[in-house]
Backbone as CSV, one residue per row, in Angstrom:
resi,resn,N_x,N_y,N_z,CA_x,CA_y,CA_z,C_x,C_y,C_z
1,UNK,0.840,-1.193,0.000,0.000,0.000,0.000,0.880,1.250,0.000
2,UNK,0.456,1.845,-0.794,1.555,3.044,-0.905,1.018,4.283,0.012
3,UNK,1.397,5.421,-0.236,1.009,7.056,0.611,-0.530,6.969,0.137
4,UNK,-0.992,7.545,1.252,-2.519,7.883,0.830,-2.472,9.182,2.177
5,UNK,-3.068,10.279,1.491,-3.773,11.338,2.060,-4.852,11.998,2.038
6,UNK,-6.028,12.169,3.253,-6.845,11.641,3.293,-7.169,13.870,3.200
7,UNK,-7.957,13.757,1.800,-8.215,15.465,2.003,-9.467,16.114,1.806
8,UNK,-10.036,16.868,2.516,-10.895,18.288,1.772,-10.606,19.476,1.242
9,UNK,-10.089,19.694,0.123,-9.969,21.122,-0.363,-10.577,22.288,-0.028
10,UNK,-11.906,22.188,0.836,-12.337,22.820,1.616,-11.650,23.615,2.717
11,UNK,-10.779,22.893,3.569,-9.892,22.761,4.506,-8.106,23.568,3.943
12,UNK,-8.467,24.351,4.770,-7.194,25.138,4.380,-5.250,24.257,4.767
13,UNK,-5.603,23.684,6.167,-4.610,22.529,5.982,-4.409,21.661,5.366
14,UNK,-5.562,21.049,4.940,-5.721,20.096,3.631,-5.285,20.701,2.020
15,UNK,-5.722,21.784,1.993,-4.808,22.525,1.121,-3.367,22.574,1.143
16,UNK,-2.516,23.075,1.882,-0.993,23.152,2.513,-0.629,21.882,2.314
17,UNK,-1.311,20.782,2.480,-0.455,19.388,2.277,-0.954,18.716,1.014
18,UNK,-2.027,19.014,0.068,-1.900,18.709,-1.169,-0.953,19.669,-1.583
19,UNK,-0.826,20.942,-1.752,-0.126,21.581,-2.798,1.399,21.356,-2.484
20,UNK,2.004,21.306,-1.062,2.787,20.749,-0.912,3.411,19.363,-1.521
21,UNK,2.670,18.248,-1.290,2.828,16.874,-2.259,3.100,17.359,-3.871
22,UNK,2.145,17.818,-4.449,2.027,17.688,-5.888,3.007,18.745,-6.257
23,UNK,3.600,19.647,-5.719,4.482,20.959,-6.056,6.112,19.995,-6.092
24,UNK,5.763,18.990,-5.036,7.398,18.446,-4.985,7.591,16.841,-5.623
25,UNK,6.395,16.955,-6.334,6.064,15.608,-7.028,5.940,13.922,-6.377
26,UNK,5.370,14.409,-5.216,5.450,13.043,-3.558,4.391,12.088,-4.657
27,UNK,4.514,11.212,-4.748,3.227,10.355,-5.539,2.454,9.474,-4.056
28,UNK,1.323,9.830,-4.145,0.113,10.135,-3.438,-1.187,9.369,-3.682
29,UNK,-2.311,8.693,-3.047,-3.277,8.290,-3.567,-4.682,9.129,-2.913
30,UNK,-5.053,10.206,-3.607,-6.019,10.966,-3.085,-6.859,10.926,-2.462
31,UNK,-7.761,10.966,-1.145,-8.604,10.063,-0.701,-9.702,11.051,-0.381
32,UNK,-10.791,11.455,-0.942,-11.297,12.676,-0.571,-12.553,12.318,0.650
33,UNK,-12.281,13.199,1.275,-13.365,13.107,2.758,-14.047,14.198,2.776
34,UNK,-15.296,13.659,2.291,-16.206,15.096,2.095,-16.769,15.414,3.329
35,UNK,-15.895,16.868,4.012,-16.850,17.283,5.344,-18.185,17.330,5.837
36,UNK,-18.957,18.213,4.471,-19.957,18.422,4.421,-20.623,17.965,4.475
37,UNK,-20.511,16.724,4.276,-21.223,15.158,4.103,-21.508,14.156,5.585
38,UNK,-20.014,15.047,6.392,-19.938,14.046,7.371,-19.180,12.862,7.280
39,UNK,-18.286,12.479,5.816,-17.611,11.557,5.966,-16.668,11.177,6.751
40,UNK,-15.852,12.581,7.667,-14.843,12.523,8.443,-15.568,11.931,9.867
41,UNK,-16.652,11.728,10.319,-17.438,10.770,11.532,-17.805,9.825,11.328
42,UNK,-17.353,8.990,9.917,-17.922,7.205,9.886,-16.667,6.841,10.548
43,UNK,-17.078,5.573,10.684,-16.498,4.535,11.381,-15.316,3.796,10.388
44,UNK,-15.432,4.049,9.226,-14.211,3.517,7.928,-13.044,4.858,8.465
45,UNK,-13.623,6.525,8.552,-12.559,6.966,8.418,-11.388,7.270,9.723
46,UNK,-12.712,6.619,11.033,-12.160,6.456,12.258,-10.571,5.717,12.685
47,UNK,-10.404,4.407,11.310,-9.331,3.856,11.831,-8.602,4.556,11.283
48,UNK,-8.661,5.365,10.377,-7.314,5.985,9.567,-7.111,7.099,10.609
49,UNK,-8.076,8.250,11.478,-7.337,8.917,12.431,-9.073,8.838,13.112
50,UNK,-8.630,8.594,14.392,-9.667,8.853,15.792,-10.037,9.896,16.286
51,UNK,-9.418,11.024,15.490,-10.141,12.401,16.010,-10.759,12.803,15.090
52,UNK,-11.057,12.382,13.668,-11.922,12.631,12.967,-11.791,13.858,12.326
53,UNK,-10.568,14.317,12.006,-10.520,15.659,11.020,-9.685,15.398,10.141
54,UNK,-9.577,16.238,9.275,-8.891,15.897,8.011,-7.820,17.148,8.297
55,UNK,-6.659,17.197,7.666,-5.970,15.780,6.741,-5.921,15.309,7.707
56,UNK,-5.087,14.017,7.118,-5.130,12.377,7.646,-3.900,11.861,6.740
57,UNK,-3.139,10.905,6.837,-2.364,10.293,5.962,-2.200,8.891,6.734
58,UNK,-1.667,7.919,5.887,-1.463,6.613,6.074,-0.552,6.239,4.932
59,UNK,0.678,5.791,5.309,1.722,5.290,4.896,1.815,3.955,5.454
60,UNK,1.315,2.972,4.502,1.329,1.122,4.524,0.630,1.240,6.478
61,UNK,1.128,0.915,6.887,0.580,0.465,8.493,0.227,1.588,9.008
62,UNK,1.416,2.578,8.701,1.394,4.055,9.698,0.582,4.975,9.530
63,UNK,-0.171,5.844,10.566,-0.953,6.838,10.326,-0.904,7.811,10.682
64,UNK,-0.582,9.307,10.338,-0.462,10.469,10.827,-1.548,11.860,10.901
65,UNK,-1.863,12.159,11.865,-3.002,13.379,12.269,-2.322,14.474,12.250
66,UNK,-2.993,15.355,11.927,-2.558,17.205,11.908,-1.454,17.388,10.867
67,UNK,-2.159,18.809,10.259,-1.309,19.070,9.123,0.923,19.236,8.970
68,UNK,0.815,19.944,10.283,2.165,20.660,10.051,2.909,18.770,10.499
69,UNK,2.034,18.235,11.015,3.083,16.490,11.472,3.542,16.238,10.098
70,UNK,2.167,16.219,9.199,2.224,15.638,8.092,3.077,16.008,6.969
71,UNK,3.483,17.414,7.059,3.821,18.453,6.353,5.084,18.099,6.466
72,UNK,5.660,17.454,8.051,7.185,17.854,8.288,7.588,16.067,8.081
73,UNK,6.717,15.613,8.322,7.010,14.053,7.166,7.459,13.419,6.269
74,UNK,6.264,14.446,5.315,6.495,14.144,4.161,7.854,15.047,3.789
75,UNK,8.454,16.317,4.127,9.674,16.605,3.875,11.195,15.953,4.376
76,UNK,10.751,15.183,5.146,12.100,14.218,5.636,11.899,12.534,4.784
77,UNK,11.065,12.011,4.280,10.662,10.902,3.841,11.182,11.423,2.735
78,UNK,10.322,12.181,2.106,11.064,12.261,0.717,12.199,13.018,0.518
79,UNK,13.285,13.473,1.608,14.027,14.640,0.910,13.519,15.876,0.373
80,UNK,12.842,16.390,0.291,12.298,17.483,-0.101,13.338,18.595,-0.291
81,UNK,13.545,19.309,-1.455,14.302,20.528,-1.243,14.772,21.335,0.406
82,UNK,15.737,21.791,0.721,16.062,22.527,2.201,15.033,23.206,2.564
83,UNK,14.943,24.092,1.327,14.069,25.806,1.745,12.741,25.665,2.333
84,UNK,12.358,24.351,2.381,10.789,24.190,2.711,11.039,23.850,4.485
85,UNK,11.663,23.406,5.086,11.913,23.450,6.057,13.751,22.892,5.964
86,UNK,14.481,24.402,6.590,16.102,24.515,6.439,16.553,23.845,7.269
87,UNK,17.527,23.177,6.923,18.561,22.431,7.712,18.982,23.355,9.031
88,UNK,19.482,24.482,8.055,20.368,25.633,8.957,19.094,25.654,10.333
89,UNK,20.116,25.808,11.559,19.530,26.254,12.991,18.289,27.045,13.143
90,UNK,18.785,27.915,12.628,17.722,30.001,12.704,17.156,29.791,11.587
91,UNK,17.400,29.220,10.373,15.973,29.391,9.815,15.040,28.565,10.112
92,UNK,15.681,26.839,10.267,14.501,26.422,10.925,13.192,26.950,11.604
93,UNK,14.422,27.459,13.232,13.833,27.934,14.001,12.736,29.244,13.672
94,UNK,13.209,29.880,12.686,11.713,31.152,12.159,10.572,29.893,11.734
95,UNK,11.031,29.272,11.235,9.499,28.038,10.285,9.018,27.886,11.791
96,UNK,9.721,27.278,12.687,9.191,26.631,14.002,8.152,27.823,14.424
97,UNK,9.148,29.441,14.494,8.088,30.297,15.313,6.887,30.311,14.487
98,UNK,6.927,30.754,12.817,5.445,31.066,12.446,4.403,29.862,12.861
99,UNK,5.006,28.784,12.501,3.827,27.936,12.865,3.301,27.761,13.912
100,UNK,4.220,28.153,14.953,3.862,27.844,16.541,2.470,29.417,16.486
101,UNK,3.013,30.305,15.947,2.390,32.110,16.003,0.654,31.384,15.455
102,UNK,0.528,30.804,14.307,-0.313,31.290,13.179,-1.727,30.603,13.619
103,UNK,-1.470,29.449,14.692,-2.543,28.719,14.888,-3.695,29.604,15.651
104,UNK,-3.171,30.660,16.265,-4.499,31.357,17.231,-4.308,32.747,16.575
105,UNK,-3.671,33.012,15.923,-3.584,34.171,14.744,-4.361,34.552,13.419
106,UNK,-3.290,33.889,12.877,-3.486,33.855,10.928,-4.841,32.753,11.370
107,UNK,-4.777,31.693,11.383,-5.870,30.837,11.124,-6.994,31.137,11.923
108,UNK,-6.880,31.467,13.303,-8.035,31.634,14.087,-8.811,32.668,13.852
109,UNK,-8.073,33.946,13.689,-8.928,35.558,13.280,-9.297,34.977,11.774
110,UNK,-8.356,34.467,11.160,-9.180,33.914,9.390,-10.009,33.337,9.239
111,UNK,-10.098,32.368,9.871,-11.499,31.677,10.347,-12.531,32.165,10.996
112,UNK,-12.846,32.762,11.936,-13.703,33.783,12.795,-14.039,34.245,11.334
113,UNK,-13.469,34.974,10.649,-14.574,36.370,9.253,-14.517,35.225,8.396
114,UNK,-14.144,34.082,7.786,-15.146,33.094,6.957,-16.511,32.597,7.571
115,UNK,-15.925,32.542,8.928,-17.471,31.705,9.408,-18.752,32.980,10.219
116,UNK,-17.938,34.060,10.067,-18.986,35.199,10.183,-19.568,35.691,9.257
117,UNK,-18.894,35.479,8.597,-19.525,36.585,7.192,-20.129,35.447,5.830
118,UNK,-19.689,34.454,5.821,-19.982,33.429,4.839,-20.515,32.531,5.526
119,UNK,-19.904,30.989,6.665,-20.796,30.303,6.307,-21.703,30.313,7.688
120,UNK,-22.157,31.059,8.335,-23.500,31.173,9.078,-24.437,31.715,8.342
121,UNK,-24.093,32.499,7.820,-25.372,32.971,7.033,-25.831,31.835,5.780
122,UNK,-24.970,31.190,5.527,-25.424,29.677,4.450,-26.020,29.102,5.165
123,UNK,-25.566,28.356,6.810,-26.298,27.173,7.405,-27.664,28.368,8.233
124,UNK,-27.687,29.442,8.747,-28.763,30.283,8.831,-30.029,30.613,8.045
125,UNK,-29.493,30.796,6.789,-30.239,32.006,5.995,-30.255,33.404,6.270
126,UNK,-29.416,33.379,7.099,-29.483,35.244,7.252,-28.024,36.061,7.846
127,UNK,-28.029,36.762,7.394,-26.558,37.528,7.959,-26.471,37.573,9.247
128,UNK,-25.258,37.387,9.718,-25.288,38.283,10.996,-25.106,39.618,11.233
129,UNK,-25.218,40.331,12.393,-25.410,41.856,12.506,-24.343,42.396,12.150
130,UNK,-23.965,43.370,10.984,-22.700,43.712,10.624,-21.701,43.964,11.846
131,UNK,-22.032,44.390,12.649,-21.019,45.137,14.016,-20.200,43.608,14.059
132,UNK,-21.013,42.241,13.886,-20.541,40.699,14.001,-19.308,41.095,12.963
133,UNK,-19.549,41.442,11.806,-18.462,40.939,10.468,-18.018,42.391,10.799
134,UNK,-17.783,43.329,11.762,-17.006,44.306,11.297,-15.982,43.730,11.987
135,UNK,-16.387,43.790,13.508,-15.365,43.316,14.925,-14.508,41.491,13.929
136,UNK,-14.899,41.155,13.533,-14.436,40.019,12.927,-13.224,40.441,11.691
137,UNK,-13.182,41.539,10.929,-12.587,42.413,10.388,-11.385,42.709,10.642
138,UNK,-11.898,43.455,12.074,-10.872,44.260,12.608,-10.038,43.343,13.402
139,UNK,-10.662,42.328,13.719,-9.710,41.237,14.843,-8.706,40.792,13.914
140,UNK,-8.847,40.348,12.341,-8.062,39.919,11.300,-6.920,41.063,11.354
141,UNK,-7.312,42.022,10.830,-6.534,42.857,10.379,-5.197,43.405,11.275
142,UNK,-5.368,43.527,12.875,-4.981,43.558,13.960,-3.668,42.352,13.240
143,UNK,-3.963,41.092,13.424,-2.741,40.017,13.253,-2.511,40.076,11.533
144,UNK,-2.505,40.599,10.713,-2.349,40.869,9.188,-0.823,42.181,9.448
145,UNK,-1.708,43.253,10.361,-0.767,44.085,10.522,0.582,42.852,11.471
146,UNK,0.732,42.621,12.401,1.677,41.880,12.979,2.334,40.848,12.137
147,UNK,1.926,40.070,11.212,2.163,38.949,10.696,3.454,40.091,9.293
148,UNK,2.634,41.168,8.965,3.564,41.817,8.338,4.910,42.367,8.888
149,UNK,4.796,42.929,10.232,5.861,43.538,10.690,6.967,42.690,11.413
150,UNK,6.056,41.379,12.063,6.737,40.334,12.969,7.825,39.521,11.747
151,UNK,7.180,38.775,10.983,7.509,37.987,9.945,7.313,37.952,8.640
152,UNK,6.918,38.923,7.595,7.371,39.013,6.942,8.280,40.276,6.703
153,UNK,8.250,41.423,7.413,9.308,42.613,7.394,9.293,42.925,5.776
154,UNK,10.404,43.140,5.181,11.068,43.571,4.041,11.523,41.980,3.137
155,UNK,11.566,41.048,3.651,11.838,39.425,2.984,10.824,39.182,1.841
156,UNK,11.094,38.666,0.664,10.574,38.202,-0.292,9.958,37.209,0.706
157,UNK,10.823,36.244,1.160,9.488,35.436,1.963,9.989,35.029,3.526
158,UNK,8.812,34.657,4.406,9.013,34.422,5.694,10.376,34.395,6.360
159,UNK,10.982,33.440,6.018,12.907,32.866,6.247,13.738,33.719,5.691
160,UNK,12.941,34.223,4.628,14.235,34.727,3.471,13.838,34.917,2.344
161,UNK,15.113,34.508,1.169,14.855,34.562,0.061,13.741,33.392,-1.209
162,UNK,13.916,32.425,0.199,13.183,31.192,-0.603,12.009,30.795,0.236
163,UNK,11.267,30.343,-0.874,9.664,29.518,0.026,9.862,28.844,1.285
164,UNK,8.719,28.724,2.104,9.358,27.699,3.329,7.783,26.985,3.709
165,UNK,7.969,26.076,4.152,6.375,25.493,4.791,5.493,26.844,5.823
166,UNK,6.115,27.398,6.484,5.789,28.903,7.059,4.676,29.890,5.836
167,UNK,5.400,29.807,4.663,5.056,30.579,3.471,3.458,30.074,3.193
168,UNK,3.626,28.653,2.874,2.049,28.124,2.106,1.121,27.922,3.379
169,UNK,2.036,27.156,4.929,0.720,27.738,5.541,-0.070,28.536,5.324
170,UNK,0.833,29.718,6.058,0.343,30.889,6.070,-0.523,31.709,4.621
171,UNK,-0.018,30.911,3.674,-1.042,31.886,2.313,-2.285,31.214,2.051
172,UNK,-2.518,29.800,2.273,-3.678,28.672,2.098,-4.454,29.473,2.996
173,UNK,-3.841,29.996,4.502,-5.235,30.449,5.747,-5.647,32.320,5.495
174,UNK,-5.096,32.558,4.676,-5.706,34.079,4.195,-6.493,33.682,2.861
175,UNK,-6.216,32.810,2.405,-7.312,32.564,1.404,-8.656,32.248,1.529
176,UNK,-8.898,31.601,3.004,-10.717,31.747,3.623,-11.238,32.695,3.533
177,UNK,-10.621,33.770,3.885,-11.477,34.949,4.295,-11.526,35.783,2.750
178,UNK,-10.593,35.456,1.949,-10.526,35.917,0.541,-12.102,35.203,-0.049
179,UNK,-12.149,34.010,-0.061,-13.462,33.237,0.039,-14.875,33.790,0.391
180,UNK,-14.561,34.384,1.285,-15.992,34.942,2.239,-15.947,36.274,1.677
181,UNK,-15.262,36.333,0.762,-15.687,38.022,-0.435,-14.740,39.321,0.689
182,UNK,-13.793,38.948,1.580,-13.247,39.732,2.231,-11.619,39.752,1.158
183,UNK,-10.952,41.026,0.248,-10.036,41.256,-0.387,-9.378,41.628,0.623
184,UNK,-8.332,40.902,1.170,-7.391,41.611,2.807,-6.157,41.841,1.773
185,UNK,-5.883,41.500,0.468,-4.642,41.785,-0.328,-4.955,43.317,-0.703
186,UNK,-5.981,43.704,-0.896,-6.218,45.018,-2.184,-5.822,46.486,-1.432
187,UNK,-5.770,46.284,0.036,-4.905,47.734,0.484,-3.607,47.098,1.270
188,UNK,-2.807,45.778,1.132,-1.779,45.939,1.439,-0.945,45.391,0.322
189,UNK,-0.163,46.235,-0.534,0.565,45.647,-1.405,1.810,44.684,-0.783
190,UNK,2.552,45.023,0.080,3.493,44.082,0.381,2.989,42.565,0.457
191,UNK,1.668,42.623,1.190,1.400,41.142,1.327,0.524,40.644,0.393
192,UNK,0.250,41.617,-0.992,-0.452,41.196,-2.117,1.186,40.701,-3.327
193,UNK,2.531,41.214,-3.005,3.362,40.697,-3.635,4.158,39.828,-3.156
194,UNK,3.929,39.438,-2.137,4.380,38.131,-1.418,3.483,36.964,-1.714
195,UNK,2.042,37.079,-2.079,1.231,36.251,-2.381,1.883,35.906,-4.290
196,UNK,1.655,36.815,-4.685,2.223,36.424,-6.006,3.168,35.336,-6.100
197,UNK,4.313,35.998,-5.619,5.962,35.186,-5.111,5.623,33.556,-4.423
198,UNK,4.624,33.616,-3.771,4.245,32.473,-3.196,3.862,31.386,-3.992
199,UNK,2.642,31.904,-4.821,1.983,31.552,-6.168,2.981,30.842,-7.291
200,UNK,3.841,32.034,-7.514,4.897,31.643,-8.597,5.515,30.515,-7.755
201,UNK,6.024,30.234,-6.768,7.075,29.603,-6.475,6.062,27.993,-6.005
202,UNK,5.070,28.005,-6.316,4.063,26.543,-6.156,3.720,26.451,-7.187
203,UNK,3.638,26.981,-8.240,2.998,27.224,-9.517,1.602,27.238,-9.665
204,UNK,1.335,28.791,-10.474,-0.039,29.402,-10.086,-1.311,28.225,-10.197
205,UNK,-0.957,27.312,-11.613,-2.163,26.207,-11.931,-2.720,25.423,-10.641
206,UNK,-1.437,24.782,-10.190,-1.556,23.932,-9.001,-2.373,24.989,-7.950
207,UNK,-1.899,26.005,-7.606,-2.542,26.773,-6.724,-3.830,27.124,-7.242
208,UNK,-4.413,27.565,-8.022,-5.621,27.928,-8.300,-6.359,26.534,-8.376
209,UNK,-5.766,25.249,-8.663,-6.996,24.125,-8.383,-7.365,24.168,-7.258
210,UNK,-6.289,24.236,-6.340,-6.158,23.890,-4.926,-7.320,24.835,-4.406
211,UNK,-7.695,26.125,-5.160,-8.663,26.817,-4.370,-9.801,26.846,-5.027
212,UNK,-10.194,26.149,-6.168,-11.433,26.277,-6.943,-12.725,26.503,-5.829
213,UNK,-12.305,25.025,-5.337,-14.109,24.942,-4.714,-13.906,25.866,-3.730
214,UNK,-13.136,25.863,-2.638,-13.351,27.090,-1.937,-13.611,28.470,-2.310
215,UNK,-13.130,28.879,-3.069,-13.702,30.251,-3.676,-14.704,30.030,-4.700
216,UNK,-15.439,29.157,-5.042,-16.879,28.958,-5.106,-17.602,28.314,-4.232
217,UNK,-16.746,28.471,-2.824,-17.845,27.750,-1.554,-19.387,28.925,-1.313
218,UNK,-18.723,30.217,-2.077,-20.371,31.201,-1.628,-21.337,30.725,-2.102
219,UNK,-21.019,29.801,-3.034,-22.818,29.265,-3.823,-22.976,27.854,-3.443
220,UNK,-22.793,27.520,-2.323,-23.777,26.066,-1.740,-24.458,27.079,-1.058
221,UNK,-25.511,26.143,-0.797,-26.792,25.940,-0.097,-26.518,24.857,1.148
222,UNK,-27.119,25.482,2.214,-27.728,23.872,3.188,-27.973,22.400,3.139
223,UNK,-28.617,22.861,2.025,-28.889,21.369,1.586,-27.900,20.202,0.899
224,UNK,-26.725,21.628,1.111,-25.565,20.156,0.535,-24.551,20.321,2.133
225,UNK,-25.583,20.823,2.807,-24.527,19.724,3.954,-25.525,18.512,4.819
226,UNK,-25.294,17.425,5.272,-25.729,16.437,5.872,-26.743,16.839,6.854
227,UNK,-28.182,16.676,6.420,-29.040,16.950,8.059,-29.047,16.380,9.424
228,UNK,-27.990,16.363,9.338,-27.480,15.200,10.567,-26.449,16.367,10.884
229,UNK,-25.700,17.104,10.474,-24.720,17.785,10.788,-24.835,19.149,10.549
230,UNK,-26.428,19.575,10.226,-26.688,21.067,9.894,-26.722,21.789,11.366
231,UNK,-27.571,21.036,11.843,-27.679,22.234,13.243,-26.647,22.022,14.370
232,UNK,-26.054,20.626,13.983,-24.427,20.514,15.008,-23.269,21.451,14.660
233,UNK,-23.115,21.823,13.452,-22.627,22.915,12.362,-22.456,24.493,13.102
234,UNK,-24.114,24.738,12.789,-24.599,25.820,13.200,-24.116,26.276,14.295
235,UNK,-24.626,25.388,15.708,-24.321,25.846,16.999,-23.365,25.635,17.574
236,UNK,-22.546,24.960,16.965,-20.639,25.347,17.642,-19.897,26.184,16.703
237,UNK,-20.614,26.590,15.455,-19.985,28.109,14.834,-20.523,29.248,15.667
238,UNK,-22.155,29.317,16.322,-22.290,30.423,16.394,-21.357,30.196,17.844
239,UNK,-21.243,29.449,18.794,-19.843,29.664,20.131,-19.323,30.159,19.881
240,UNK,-18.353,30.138,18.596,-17.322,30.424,18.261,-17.313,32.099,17.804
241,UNK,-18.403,32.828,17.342,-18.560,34.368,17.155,-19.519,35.102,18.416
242,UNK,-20.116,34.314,19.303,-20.440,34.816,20.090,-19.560,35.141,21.847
């Protein structure tokens, strides 16, 4: 049995570790776990990981949970180019800080304005009170400004001069809120030409599959998520903005 990784393109980590694989040519057997559906709570996808989120990977016997495990895996298994995670001490160590930074940051404020502004009002039918999607806004923008001054500064990218796993995290989890019709690139050019640089250096095709359905996630409906998982959905998103 060869690599299998278990993904939703939906899923912004699940993103980071396909485009990762296919950018460095890892040969892979795609395994798609449709959230929406609820496939990640059967009992088939339980043995591949017990906490039930995606990604997921399984290599012949072995099985690995959470993206950045998977991420730093698959770059020692296969050799992977340096620049994606550096040999050298200190750059490492910057990859180590963003990722350690981005989880209650970049991803958490990015998440908060997708699921304020886009998908409650899908599993709802109705907006929430703008003051909801402004304060959701401004909480982003708050760590957008930091994420610029902390780590990326004046650097073509995060480490340096070259891509790093730090880099595609971090650009896969600003692409939600790009999703939810929020442009966070169009008044900051530095971090609208670091996205480019990012782009180029994964190659734009690969990257734009990687985001199809998500940036046409504004046109589902309810009814394409599981009625079994609509109002479980609902009421641990709205926790999460209230």
């Amino acid at each position: 049995m060869g690599l299998e990784l278990y993904l939703d393109l939906l899923s912004q980590p699940c993103r980071a570790v396909y485009i990762f694989a296919r950018c460095n040519s890892i040969p892979f057997e795609f395994k798609r776990v449709e959230l929406m559906k609820g496939e990640h709570r059967t009992e088939e996808f339980r043995k591949v990981n017990v906490l039930m989120k995606v990604p997921a990977l399984r290599d012949g016997s072995f099985t690995l949970a959470e993206s950045v495990a998977i991420l730093m895996y698959l770059t020692r298994k296969f050799k992977t180019p340096d620049h994606w995670y550096p040999s050298d001490l200190q750059k490492q160590a910057r990859v180590d800080e963003y990722l350690s930074w981005q989880q209650a940051h970049i991803r958490g404020k990015g998440s908060k304005l997708f699921v304020t502004k886009m998908l409650i009002p899908i599993l709802t039918g109705q907006p929430l009170p703008p003051e909801k999607v402004e304060g959701a806004t401004e909480e982003l923008n708050v760590v957008l400004s930091q994420f610029e001054e902390k780590f990326l500064q004046d650097k073509p990218f995060i480490v340096g001069n070259d891509i790093s796993l730090a880099d595609l995290v971090a650009l896969v989890e600003l692409m939600q809120p790009v999703a939810a019709g929020y442009n966070l690139f169009e008044e900051r050019p530095k971090l609208a030409e670091w996205r480019r640089r990012v782009e180029e250096a994964v190659g734009k095709q690969l990257f734009q599959e990687a985001h199809e359905e998500i940036l046409n996630a504004k046109n589902v409906s309810a009814d394409k998520i599981a009625p079994e998982l609509r109002e479980h959905f609902k009421q641990q998103l709205l926790k999460q903005v209230n």
